[in-house]
Amino acid sequence: MASTKSSKGKTKKIVQTKRKAATRKPAVRKFPFTPTKLKLLKPVPSDIEIAQAGKLKPILQIAQELGIKESELELFGPYKAKVKLEILDRLAKRPDGKYIDVTAITPTPLGEGKTTTTVGLSQALGAHLGKKVITVIRQPSQGPTFGIKGGAAGGGYSQIIPMEDFNLHLTGDIHAITAAHNLCAAALDARIMHEAKTPDDDKLFDALCPPDKKGNRNFSPSMLRRLKKLGIEKTDPNDLTPEERRRFARLDIDYSGVQWRRVVDINDRMLREIQVGLGKEEAGFEHRSGYDITVASEIMAILALTTSLEDMRERLGRMVVAVNRHGEAITAEDLGVAGAMTVLMKDAIKPNLMQTLEGTPAFVHAGPFANIAHGNSSIIADKIALKLGDYVITESGFGADCGMEKFFNIKCRYSGLIPQVVVIVATVRALKMHGGGPKVVAGKPLAPEYTDENLDLLRRGLPNLTQHIENALKFGVNVVVAVNSFATDTPAEVELVRQAAIEAGAMDAVVSRHWMEGGKGAIALAEAVIRACDQPSKFRFLYDVNLSIKEKIEIICREIYRADGVDYSPEAEAKIEQYTKLGFGSLPMCMAKTHLSFTHDASIKGAPRGFRVPIRDIRASVGAGFLYPLLGEMRTMPGLPTRPVFYDVDMDLKTGKVVGLF
């Protein structure tokens, strides 16, 4: 028997499926590593109290234990650092470790402890079982940090620290993305205005390539790339014919086709739709635009999917930011801004090295939303981690129908990395919600149906877990279910979930109490993951990218969501035709949908059947390398609630510590 805890501090006995963790002897280590001992308190303090009480190793020690040279680091104070990409050259011949993705069932608005499970599993593997393990997770957006969800460093005794740094600015990567994205937006609007105000092609060419006093002109590196795209092999501006000058200088951007919005990393609903160009000098160039949240920026997706600085430069240049009056794609390279964006992103491409509460290493890098973008940390961080560690635990955002599907079909497709195991996090609470339980609202107490034993309600919600397991198995990977159990769960409820998981095809299903016990509470889960990693797997993609846009959308809707069909708006139909003509039809799909349902409608729970998926619009992230259909009313800029969590965030002016983050 083992104890777990609720948010009210009460403890209750639950079934433990493996041997008592306390009886296990620490593993003999084959590499230099000193775990950080936890002082477990009951009742469990708040996340920020635990994080601030944690003992931090110097980041140089974390790096040394991993085998990272000091010369391969860029320090940001004593407890965090960036890792230079040159390390991949040194480690190129080293074999990869085991690759494990942590995902979840369709969550409640409270979240089901996926990041906490990711960190707890890593702590169990590294601090208790003697494995060389690395956690790789995303950097959180300040939108949810100050909105409803709060921080995303994990929770309880399974967290990334320093927690305040993790949840706020870290090393400035998200700010770099914001700057690069908005620089592109400014360049686009300015180019449209200047072209319109300069109808003479020669004058426009002179403005772009001004002659010096001797009449000499020069092309910038970005201009030379545009000339190559146009098939013009000349490098001296004075050698261009009048027709070549016109083709080079005039982009002829169509305002009705402008699609590059601005971004900011806070939830600001009032910026979803805006009118720009209202100044006196901009009269005549007013148009509707809007803001997305920074983590939905294509540049964020590029950061997560790129494999090198050179690759990032090419991807930024390929971003389609508008179309011209002939229906042709206009890219950031055409605007001449891709090089400058690369400069802004040159440090952001380096993964951030941090640590868990028990001193195991963690990479924190990139942060695309999983309901809007692909929802996974960076390929670069995973590649470095797989060369350094025997086990790499990465996490894909939200439920498996969002982050996991995109992890396999998009991230693994571009990285070439092969995962062995998926860990699906499930809670009794979420499954009761899917069985028809009362609405779960953040900040409000749970209804009695969630705190009292109710096997019938739980049983009705189990099809949601079953469908997620079946979906994971379609990709040919081994599945382990982590039952993240709370104090109010009864032994019968936990056992019902375990048995359902095994019957659905999971290799194992294990109760885990990492939130209140750290890695010690996840030892049984870690042992199950090790066993699953040692079993054969045969990874495969869900679809062939060479299928048509509609075929790929419909495969995902049919096979993952279990929809009967797909309905396309006239706008979506037009985009499909346009993207196919532009040559974008072979890109994978990144479905932008609610994370709270298998359907497009967040209110529909469980594992529904007999529904159709409406596609409202389709946008192109050509630089990142995918198209993203918008399902239903999915928004790309969240809004703040009446009572955001920023009310609780403040400074203790006597100690200088942050308070209120959770």
XYZ file of C-alpha atoms in Angstrom:
662
model
C 0.000 0.000 0.000
C 1.148 3.570 -0.626
C -0.037 7.071 0.216
C -0.842 9.897 -2.145
C -2.189 13.393 -1.591
C -4.845 15.814 -2.811
C -4.594 19.582 -3.039
C -6.327 19.755 0.362
C -3.451 17.926 2.009
C -5.345 14.725 2.833
C -3.735 11.328 2.310
C -5.320 8.059 1.396
C -4.127 4.516 0.682
C -4.126 3.296 -2.904
C -3.069 0.077 -4.602
C 0.616 -0.063 -5.510
C 1.174 -2.422 -8.432
C 4.890 -3.086 -7.941
C 7.259 -3.764 -5.039
C 7.652 -1.076 -2.390
C 10.075 1.543 -3.626
C 11.621 1.871 -0.168
C 12.965 -1.698 -0.318
C 14.958 -1.119 -3.486
C 18.680 -0.553 -3.229
C 20.178 2.305 -5.228
C 21.662 1.160 -8.528
C 25.411 1.105 -9.055
C 26.321 3.987 -11.357
C 28.669 3.679 -14.300
C 29.087 7.445 -14.731
C 29.787 10.317 -12.314
C 26.461 11.573 -11.018
C 25.359 12.872 -7.642
C 21.598 12.950 -7.134
C 20.110 15.772 -5.118
C 18.334 14.410 -2.077
C 14.775 15.560 -1.497
C 13.334 16.456 1.883
C 9.734 15.319 1.456
C 7.193 17.230 3.539
C 3.575 16.404 4.371
C 1.356 18.108 3.554
C 3.137 18.898 0.316
C 3.921 22.639 0.079
C 3.110 24.777 -2.951
C 5.112 24.239 -6.126
C 7.031 27.479 -5.755
C 7.854 26.782 -2.097
C 9.262 23.382 -3.061
C 11.186 24.851 -5.991
C 12.705 27.665 -3.940
C 13.713 25.219 -1.206
C 15.400 22.918 -3.727
C 19.170 22.512 -3.703
C 20.607 23.631 -7.018
C 23.758 22.101 -8.409
C 25.989 24.493 -10.350
C 25.132 24.121 -14.008
C 28.782 23.336 -14.712
C 28.385 20.229 -12.536
C 25.248 19.195 -14.436
C 27.175 19.589 -17.691
C 30.205 17.689 -16.413
C 28.051 14.776 -15.258
C 26.497 14.651 -18.725
C 29.794 14.829 -20.549
C 29.414 18.368 -21.898
C 32.643 20.376 -22.058
C 32.727 23.816 -20.479
C 33.782 25.230 -23.848
C 30.475 23.911 -25.283
C 28.430 26.065 -22.891
C 27.291 29.666 -22.762
C 26.507 30.430 -19.128
C 23.479 32.442 -18.029
C 24.368 32.739 -14.367
C 25.293 29.770 -12.152
C 22.227 27.580 -12.772
C 21.384 27.686 -16.477
C 23.314 27.639 -19.717
C 22.949 27.309 -23.443
C 24.607 24.397 -25.226
C 26.463 25.164 -28.445
C 25.486 23.174 -31.515
C 29.097 22.193 -32.181
C 28.639 19.451 -29.598
C 26.776 17.443 -32.247
C 29.925 17.271 -34.367
C 31.921 15.873 -31.455
C 29.256 13.289 -30.604
C 28.288 12.375 -34.173
C 29.507 8.762 -34.011
C 27.995 8.020 -30.616
C 24.868 5.789 -30.759
C 21.516 7.234 -29.747
C 19.825 6.392 -26.477
C 16.229 5.240 -26.043
C 13.597 7.776 -27.140
C 10.411 8.057 -25.040
C 7.466 10.421 -25.535
C 5.117 11.341 -22.692
C 1.573 12.262 -23.684
C -1.882 12.033 -22.073
C -5.541 11.238 -22.478
C -7.862 14.122 -23.346
C -7.364 16.369 -20.303
C -9.618 18.416 -18.079
C -8.967 22.177 -18.068
C -6.829 21.519 -14.959
C -4.321 19.337 -16.824
C -3.526 15.764 -15.796
C 0.094 16.100 -14.669
C 1.875 15.294 -17.939
C 4.925 17.493 -17.311
C 5.013 16.389 -13.676
C 5.029 12.778 -14.864
C 7.772 13.532 -17.406
C 9.993 15.015 -14.702
C 9.120 12.375 -12.087
C 9.905 9.584 -14.544
C 13.279 11.159 -15.320
C 14.064 11.556 -11.631
C 13.196 7.901 -11.021
C 15.401 6.711 -13.883
C 18.345 8.941 -13.004
C 18.332 9.486 -9.246
C 16.989 6.058 -8.189
C 17.703 3.495 -10.923
C 21.144 4.751 -11.957
C 20.284 5.414 -15.597
C 21.789 8.234 -17.611
C 18.594 10.099 -18.466
C 17.786 13.535 -19.862
C 14.459 15.349 -19.720
C 13.587 17.433 -22.806
C 10.601 19.743 -22.531
C 9.264 22.997 -23.939
C 9.600 26.485 -22.533
C 6.163 27.729 -21.440
C 4.443 30.762 -22.873
C 3.737 33.683 -20.574
C 0.166 33.577 -21.891
C -0.973 30.596 -19.795
C 1.577 31.390 -17.068
C -0.315 34.611 -16.308
C -3.697 33.395 -17.583
C -5.418 30.245 -16.311
C -2.927 27.390 -16.288
C -0.028 28.947 -14.394
C 3.508 27.635 -14.707
C 4.594 24.534 -16.604
C 7.744 23.390 -14.806
C 6.036 20.309 -13.391
C 4.633 20.184 -9.881
C 5.119 18.989 -6.335
C 8.418 17.138 -5.972
C 8.814 16.643 -9.721
C 9.849 20.004 -11.167
C 12.446 21.749 -13.323
C 14.366 24.394 -11.382
C 14.965 27.319 -11.054
C 11.181 27.326 -11.501
C 10.838 31.106 -11.785
C 13.409 31.295 -14.580
C 11.793 28.381 -16.397
C 8.338 29.971 -16.353
C 9.341 33.520 -17.205
C 12.091 34.864 -19.474
C 14.598 31.967 -19.184
C 17.301 33.037 -21.680
C 15.100 35.207 -23.896
C 14.269 32.743 -26.684
C 10.577 33.681 -26.880
C 11.460 37.380 -26.956
C 13.816 36.716 -29.875
C 10.985 34.995 -31.743
C 8.642 37.914 -31.041
C 11.222 40.379 -32.368
C 11.996 38.351 -35.493
C 8.331 37.743 -36.309
C 7.330 41.390 -35.894
C 10.357 42.576 -37.876
C 8.998 40.521 -40.764
C 5.526 42.051 -40.310
C 6.988 45.562 -40.344
C 9.044 44.770 -43.445
C 5.981 43.438 -45.256
C 3.761 46.459 -44.609
C 6.577 48.890 -45.356
C 7.372 47.198 -48.666
C 3.757 47.350 -49.805
C 3.580 51.067 -49.020
C 6.929 51.990 -50.610
C 6.166 50.081 -53.798
C 2.802 51.807 -54.118
C 4.384 55.213 -53.560
C 7.130 54.475 -56.116
C 5.380 53.542 -59.368
C 8.557 54.091 -61.408
C 10.477 50.780 -61.603
C 13.874 52.455 -62.016
C 13.374 54.629 -58.945
C 12.311 51.590 -56.933
C 15.406 49.709 -58.111
C 17.597 52.705 -57.233
C 16.084 52.787 -53.736
C 16.840 49.098 -53.207
C 20.313 49.180 -54.834
C 21.503 52.782 -54.561
C 24.633 53.670 -56.602
C 27.628 55.146 -54.818
C 29.451 58.245 -56.077
C 31.182 56.157 -58.721
C 27.957 54.516 -59.885
C 28.744 51.150 -58.318
C 25.947 49.112 -56.751
C 25.885 45.997 -54.580
C 23.395 43.216 -53.920
C 22.962 42.085 -50.329
C 23.206 38.322 -49.635
C 19.421 38.121 -49.399
C 19.045 39.915 -52.738
C 21.313 37.376 -54.391
C 19.066 34.606 -53.072
C 16.030 36.339 -54.592
C 17.795 36.679 -57.945
C 18.565 32.961 -57.906
C 14.890 32.216 -57.231
C 13.990 34.370 -60.252
C 16.506 32.530 -62.429
C 18.692 35.609 -62.861
C 22.360 34.548 -62.634
C 23.845 38.052 -62.566
C 25.655 39.443 -59.499
C 26.299 43.042 -60.617
C 23.185 45.245 -60.285
C 24.306 47.362 -63.227
C 24.118 44.312 -65.522
C 20.377 43.786 -65.072
C 18.087 44.626 -67.976
C 15.093 46.931 -67.355
C 12.786 43.887 -67.295
C 15.062 42.067 -64.836
C 15.177 45.175 -62.656
C 11.398 45.307 -62.565
C 11.050 41.606 -61.748
C 13.651 41.902 -58.998
C 12.408 45.119 -57.393
C 8.636 44.928 -57.595
C 6.921 42.274 -55.456
C 3.374 43.399 -56.374
C 1.948 42.133 -53.087
C -1.815 41.761 -53.003
C -3.301 43.213 -49.819
C -6.147 40.715 -49.926
C -3.594 37.913 -49.748
C -1.522 39.304 -46.852
C -1.474 36.646 -44.137
C 1.464 37.537 -41.855
C 0.022 38.748 -38.548
C 1.920 40.083 -35.560
C 2.628 38.251 -32.287
C 2.939 38.938 -28.562
C 3.523 36.427 -25.756
C 0.543 37.279 -23.570
C -3.127 36.378 -23.805
C -4.581 39.568 -25.297
C -8.000 38.925 -26.815
C -8.426 42.568 -27.897
C -5.616 42.121 -30.427
C -7.188 39.150 -32.218
C -8.429 41.490 -34.955
C -7.004 44.986 -35.451
C -6.847 47.764 -38.028
C -3.345 48.927 -38.970
C -2.053 51.859 -41.005
C -4.085 54.617 -39.330
C -1.300 57.222 -39.211
C -1.250 60.260 -41.497
C 1.720 59.045 -43.538
C 0.091 55.635 -43.962
C -3.231 56.972 -45.253
C -4.537 54.732 -48.006
C -2.783 51.663 -46.662
C -5.166 50.814 -43.846
C -6.035 47.144 -43.589
C -7.242 44.553 -41.155
C -4.701 42.431 -39.363
C -4.338 40.836 -35.955
C -2.106 39.250 -33.364
C -1.380 35.628 -32.578
C 0.357 34.459 -29.431
C 4.120 34.164 -29.975
C 4.191 30.415 -29.411
C 1.869 30.087 -32.435
C 4.386 31.909 -34.644
C 5.828 29.968 -37.536
C 9.245 31.047 -36.278
C 8.593 29.142 -33.047
C 7.675 26.084 -35.097
C 10.867 26.532 -37.123
C 12.956 26.739 -33.941
C 11.459 23.445 -32.793
C 11.877 21.664 -36.149
C 15.205 22.984 -37.416
C 18.345 20.850 -37.328
C 21.134 23.444 -37.736
C 21.818 27.152 -38.114
C 22.047 26.707 -41.885
C 18.744 24.845 -41.955
C 17.092 27.563 -39.841
C 18.349 30.252 -42.253
C 16.816 28.378 -45.185
C 13.526 27.773 -43.368
C 13.175 31.419 -42.371
C 13.776 32.413 -45.966
C 11.081 29.982 -47.207
C 8.337 31.381 -44.980
C 5.415 32.509 -47.120
C 4.274 35.888 -45.846
C 1.937 36.979 -48.680
C 0.993 36.378 -52.311
C 1.375 38.727 -55.259
C -1.258 39.796 -57.748
C -0.444 36.783 -59.910
C -1.152 34.377 -57.038
C 2.539 33.580 -56.493
C 4.036 33.110 -53.035
C 6.039 35.968 -51.516
C 8.597 34.806 -48.958
C 10.640 36.413 -46.205
C 13.617 36.009 -48.544
C 11.829 38.098 -51.163
C 11.384 40.821 -48.545
C 15.110 40.714 -47.763
C 14.457 40.183 -44.059
C 15.361 36.503 -43.565
C 19.021 37.186 -42.812
C 18.174 39.742 -40.145
C 15.696 37.321 -38.555
C 18.412 34.671 -38.449
C 20.656 37.098 -36.598
C 17.901 37.699 -34.046
C 17.521 33.918 -33.640
C 21.205 32.932 -33.594
C 21.282 32.381 -29.830
C 17.729 31.070 -29.485
C 18.661 28.015 -31.565
C 20.911 26.754 -28.743
C 19.086 24.541 -26.199
C 18.879 25.637 -22.571
C 20.383 23.313 -19.951
C 18.669 23.144 -16.551
C 18.010 20.496 -13.871
C 15.258 18.730 -11.957
C 14.715 18.852 -8.206
C 16.746 15.643 -7.887
C 19.646 16.925 -9.945
C 19.002 15.081 -13.216
C 19.690 17.124 -16.371
C 16.996 18.799 -18.439
C 16.973 20.562 -21.787
C 14.325 23.275 -22.140
C 13.921 24.476 -25.707
C 11.187 25.892 -27.948
C 7.534 26.085 -26.949
C 4.983 25.701 -29.747
C 1.384 25.201 -28.570
C 0.021 21.726 -29.285
C -3.521 22.813 -30.092
C -2.346 25.511 -32.538
C 1.131 24.386 -33.617
C 2.871 20.998 -33.312
C 3.413 21.173 -29.558
C 6.853 19.617 -29.129
C 10.268 20.676 -27.895
C 13.118 21.041 -30.348
C 14.672 18.421 -32.584
C 18.089 19.903 -31.803
C 17.644 19.394 -28.048
C 16.463 15.818 -28.621
C 19.399 15.056 -30.933
C 21.943 16.336 -28.407
C 20.200 14.521 -25.553
C 20.102 11.217 -27.441
C 23.875 11.385 -27.936
C 24.505 12.164 -24.263
C 21.960 9.964 -22.497
C 20.835 6.345 -22.425
C 17.209 7.431 -22.014
C 15.625 10.640 -23.327
C 12.197 11.575 -22.002
C 10.491 14.151 -24.194
C 6.944 15.449 -23.898
C 4.305 16.294 -26.483
C 1.649 18.808 -25.553
C -1.965 18.229 -24.508
C -3.723 14.948 -25.339
C -2.291 12.286 -27.622
C -4.652 13.356 -30.430
C -2.833 16.710 -30.484
C 0.827 16.606 -29.451
C 1.559 12.905 -29.915
C 0.052 12.713 -33.397
C 2.128 15.733 -34.437
C 5.221 14.375 -32.674
C 5.076 11.292 -34.868
C 3.804 12.709 -38.162
C 5.717 16.004 -38.159
C 8.622 16.040 -35.690
C 9.816 12.463 -36.234
C 9.385 12.882 -39.998
C 11.801 15.836 -40.056
C 14.209 14.580 -37.393
C 14.535 10.989 -38.576
C 14.529 9.952 -34.892
C 12.725 6.740 -33.981
C 10.789 6.571 -30.691
C 10.504 3.274 -28.818
C 7.848 4.019 -26.191
C 4.878 6.283 -25.523
C 3.818 6.959 -21.932
C 0.155 7.978 -21.736
C -0.796 9.819 -18.549
C -4.315 9.122 -17.289
C -6.252 10.262 -14.237
C -9.433 8.991 -12.649
C -10.619 12.593 -12.567
C -10.391 13.076 -16.337
C -11.943 9.714 -17.120
C -14.918 10.504 -14.871
C -15.350 13.765 -16.777
C -15.367 11.793 -20.034
C -17.943 9.449 -18.538
C -20.399 12.316 -18.175
C -19.265 13.945 -14.939
C -20.043 17.588 -14.123
C -18.082 20.341 -15.821
C -14.559 20.842 -14.456
C -13.693 24.520 -14.069
C -10.272 25.853 -13.107
C -10.368 27.624 -9.750
C -13.597 25.975 -8.576
C -13.912 22.939 -6.251
C -14.471 19.555 -7.880
C -17.976 18.096 -7.707
C -18.553 15.087 -5.384
C -18.641 12.777 -8.397
C -14.880 13.326 -8.691
C -13.987 12.897 -5.020
C -16.271 9.950 -4.166
C -15.914 6.451 -5.579
C -18.043 6.098 -8.699
C -17.094 3.073 -10.761
C -20.003 3.386 -13.199
C -19.072 6.973 -14.104
C -15.416 5.988 -14.436
C -16.264 2.943 -16.573
C -18.250 5.126 -19.006
C -15.185 7.349 -19.483
C -12.691 4.553 -20.170
C -13.268 4.569 -23.975
C -11.301 7.847 -24.086
C -8.239 6.076 -22.667
C -8.800 3.090 -24.939
C -8.903 5.269 -28.066
C -5.665 7.053 -27.156
C -3.907 3.717 -26.605
C -5.228 2.356 -29.903
C -4.045 5.516 -31.670
C -0.527 5.193 -30.270
C -0.357 1.549 -31.313
C -1.163 2.559 -34.898
C 2.306 4.135 -35.022
C 3.966 0.862 -34.039
C 5.362 1.975 -30.676
C 5.085 0.328 -27.263
C 2.625 1.923 -24.817
C 2.881 2.312 -21.045
C 0.064 4.007 -19.114
C 0.948 6.129 -16.078
C -2.010 6.392 -13.703
C -1.361 9.723 -12.014
C -3.434 9.024 -8.915
C -4.860 11.509 -6.426
C -5.809 10.989 -2.775
C -9.493 10.687 -3.530
C -8.961 7.812 -5.974
C -9.995 4.505 -4.464
C -8.161 1.185 -4.967
C -11.068 -0.124 -7.043
C -11.022 2.941 -9.332
C -7.278 2.774 -9.905
C -7.416 -0.950 -10.629
C -10.267 -0.433 -13.091
C -8.125 2.043 -15.057
C -5.127 -0.298 -15.005
C -7.083 -3.264 -16.274
C -8.726 -1.221 -19.041
C -5.315 -0.003 -20.203
C -3.890 -3.526 -20.384
C -6.951 -4.810 -22.234
C -6.622 -1.971 -24.768
C -3.085 -3.061 -25.637
C -0.803 -1.162 -23.258
C 2.348 -3.102 -22.364
C 1.911 -2.029 -18.741
C -0.134 0.361 -16.590
C 1.386 1.660 -13.378
C 0.226 3.878 -10.530
C 2.664 6.741 -9.956
C 2.967 9.144 -7.002
C 5.827 11.326 -8.185
C 3.964 14.537 -7.266
C 4.272 13.855 -3.530
C 7.373 11.610 -3.524
C 9.472 12.756 -6.477
C 11.421 10.091 -8.329
C 10.909 7.513 -5.578
C 7.192 7.582 -6.315
C 7.785 6.853 -10.016
C 10.212 3.922 -9.726
C 7.594 1.364 -10.759
C 6.723 3.516 -13.790
C 10.401 3.858 -14.696
C 10.890 0.083 -14.500
C 7.897 -0.430 -16.784
C 9.350 2.053 -19.284
C 12.726 0.296 -19.229
C 11.036 -3.025 -19.962
C 9.016 -1.467 -22.793
C 12.172 0.082 -24.290
C 13.754 -3.369 -24.396
C 10.866 -4.835 -26.382
C 10.835 -4.683 -30.203
C 8.848 -1.917 -31.884
C 8.208 -0.981 -35.474
C 7.574 2.725 -35.849
C 5.570 3.940 -38.854
C 3.867 7.136 -39.988
C 0.102 7.443 -40.213
C 0.090 8.773 -43.777
C 2.241 9.343 -46.847
C 2.996 13.057 -47.299
C 2.575 12.687 -51.055
C -1.153 12.143 -50.651
C -3.387 15.131 -51.403
C -4.123 17.751 -48.740
C -7.659 16.484 -48.284
C -6.575 12.849 -48.078
C -4.127 13.629 -45.267
C -6.672 15.692 -43.340
C -9.279 12.970 -43.675
C -6.904 10.200 -42.562
C -6.161 12.078 -39.335
C -9.847 12.852 -38.745
C -10.877 9.262 -39.422
C -8.045 7.331 -37.776
C -7.243 9.562 -34.776
C -10.503 11.394 -34.008
C -12.836 8.666 -35.423
C -14.885 11.207 -37.399
C -17.321 10.111 -40.100
C -16.130 12.799 -42.492
C -14.809 16.315 -43.057
C -16.606 19.480 -44.203
C -14.613 22.308 -45.807
C -15.631 25.964 -45.820
C -15.373 27.845 -49.142
C -12.283 29.610 -47.754
C -10.656 26.268 -46.916
C -11.482 24.927 -50.376
C -9.862 27.988 -51.960
C -6.742 27.570 -49.825
C -6.440 23.900 -50.760
C -6.561 24.818 -54.443
C -4.077 27.662 -53.964
C -1.574 25.649 -51.902
C -1.725 22.750 -54.320
C -0.921 25.078 -57.244
C 1.927 26.665 -55.267
C 3.478 23.246 -54.658
C 2.732 22.987 -50.940
C 0.484 19.942 -51.210
C 3.142 17.446 -50.086
C 3.588 19.027 -46.637
C 2.334 17.202 -43.519
C -0.756 18.466 -41.678
C -0.672 20.243 -38.308
C -4.276 20.218 -37.094
C -5.258 23.275 -35.020
C -8.028 21.989 -32.767
C -9.264 22.074 -29.207
C -7.289 19.880 -26.820
C -10.382 19.190 -24.700
C -12.123 16.809 -27.095
C -11.442 14.321 -29.874
C -13.783 16.521 -31.925
C -13.579 20.192 -32.884
C -16.042 20.999 -30.063
C -14.535 21.235 -26.559
C -17.865 20.386 -24.926
C -18.026 16.888 -26.482
C -16.255 14.462 -24.150
C -15.418 10.768 -24.094
C -14.787 8.916 -27.366
C -17.606 10.179 -29.595
C -18.737 8.669 -32.867
C -20.996 9.844 -35.667
C -19.591 13.372 -36.003
C -18.023 15.382 -38.825
C -15.075 17.770 -38.602
C -15.498 21.293 -40.042
C -12.355 22.878 -41.521
C -12.782 26.653 -41.290
C -9.491 27.695 -42.883
C -6.047 26.357 -43.752
C -2.845 28.321 -43.233
C 0.612 27.602 -44.587
C 3.796 27.364 -42.518
C 6.037 26.569 -45.443
C 9.266 27.439 -43.647
C 8.384 25.198 -40.725
C 7.210 22.589 -43.188
C 3.498 22.008 -42.638
C 0.002 23.246 -43.386
C -2.318 23.847 -40.465
C -6.067 23.437 -40.907
C -8.193 25.323 -38.377
C -10.933 23.086 -36.981
C -14.164 24.749 -35.899
C -13.657 27.977 -33.956
C -10.053 27.310 -32.962
C -8.305 30.619 -32.148
C -4.623 31.490 -32.445
C -4.730 34.112 -29.667
C -6.089 33.006 -26.258
C -7.878 35.437 -23.935
C -7.585 36.187 -20.234
C -10.316 35.046 -17.817
C -12.036 37.354 -15.340
C -9.643 36.241 -12.611
C -6.240 35.493 -14.183
C -3.509 33.902 -12.097
C -1.367 37.027 -12.443
C -3.308 38.321 -9.419
C -1.189 35.977 -7.296
C 2.221 36.754 -8.830
C 4.301 39.306 -6.961
C 7.662 39.974 -5.326
C 8.541 39.532 -1.674
C 10.375 42.828 -1.351
C 12.230 41.705 1.776
C 13.711 38.541 0.295
C 13.618 39.406 -3.402
C 11.828 36.118 -4.146
C 8.983 35.634 -6.606
C 5.717 34.582 -4.969
C 2.472 33.266 -6.424
C 3.757 31.204 -9.360
C 2.463 27.633 -9.387
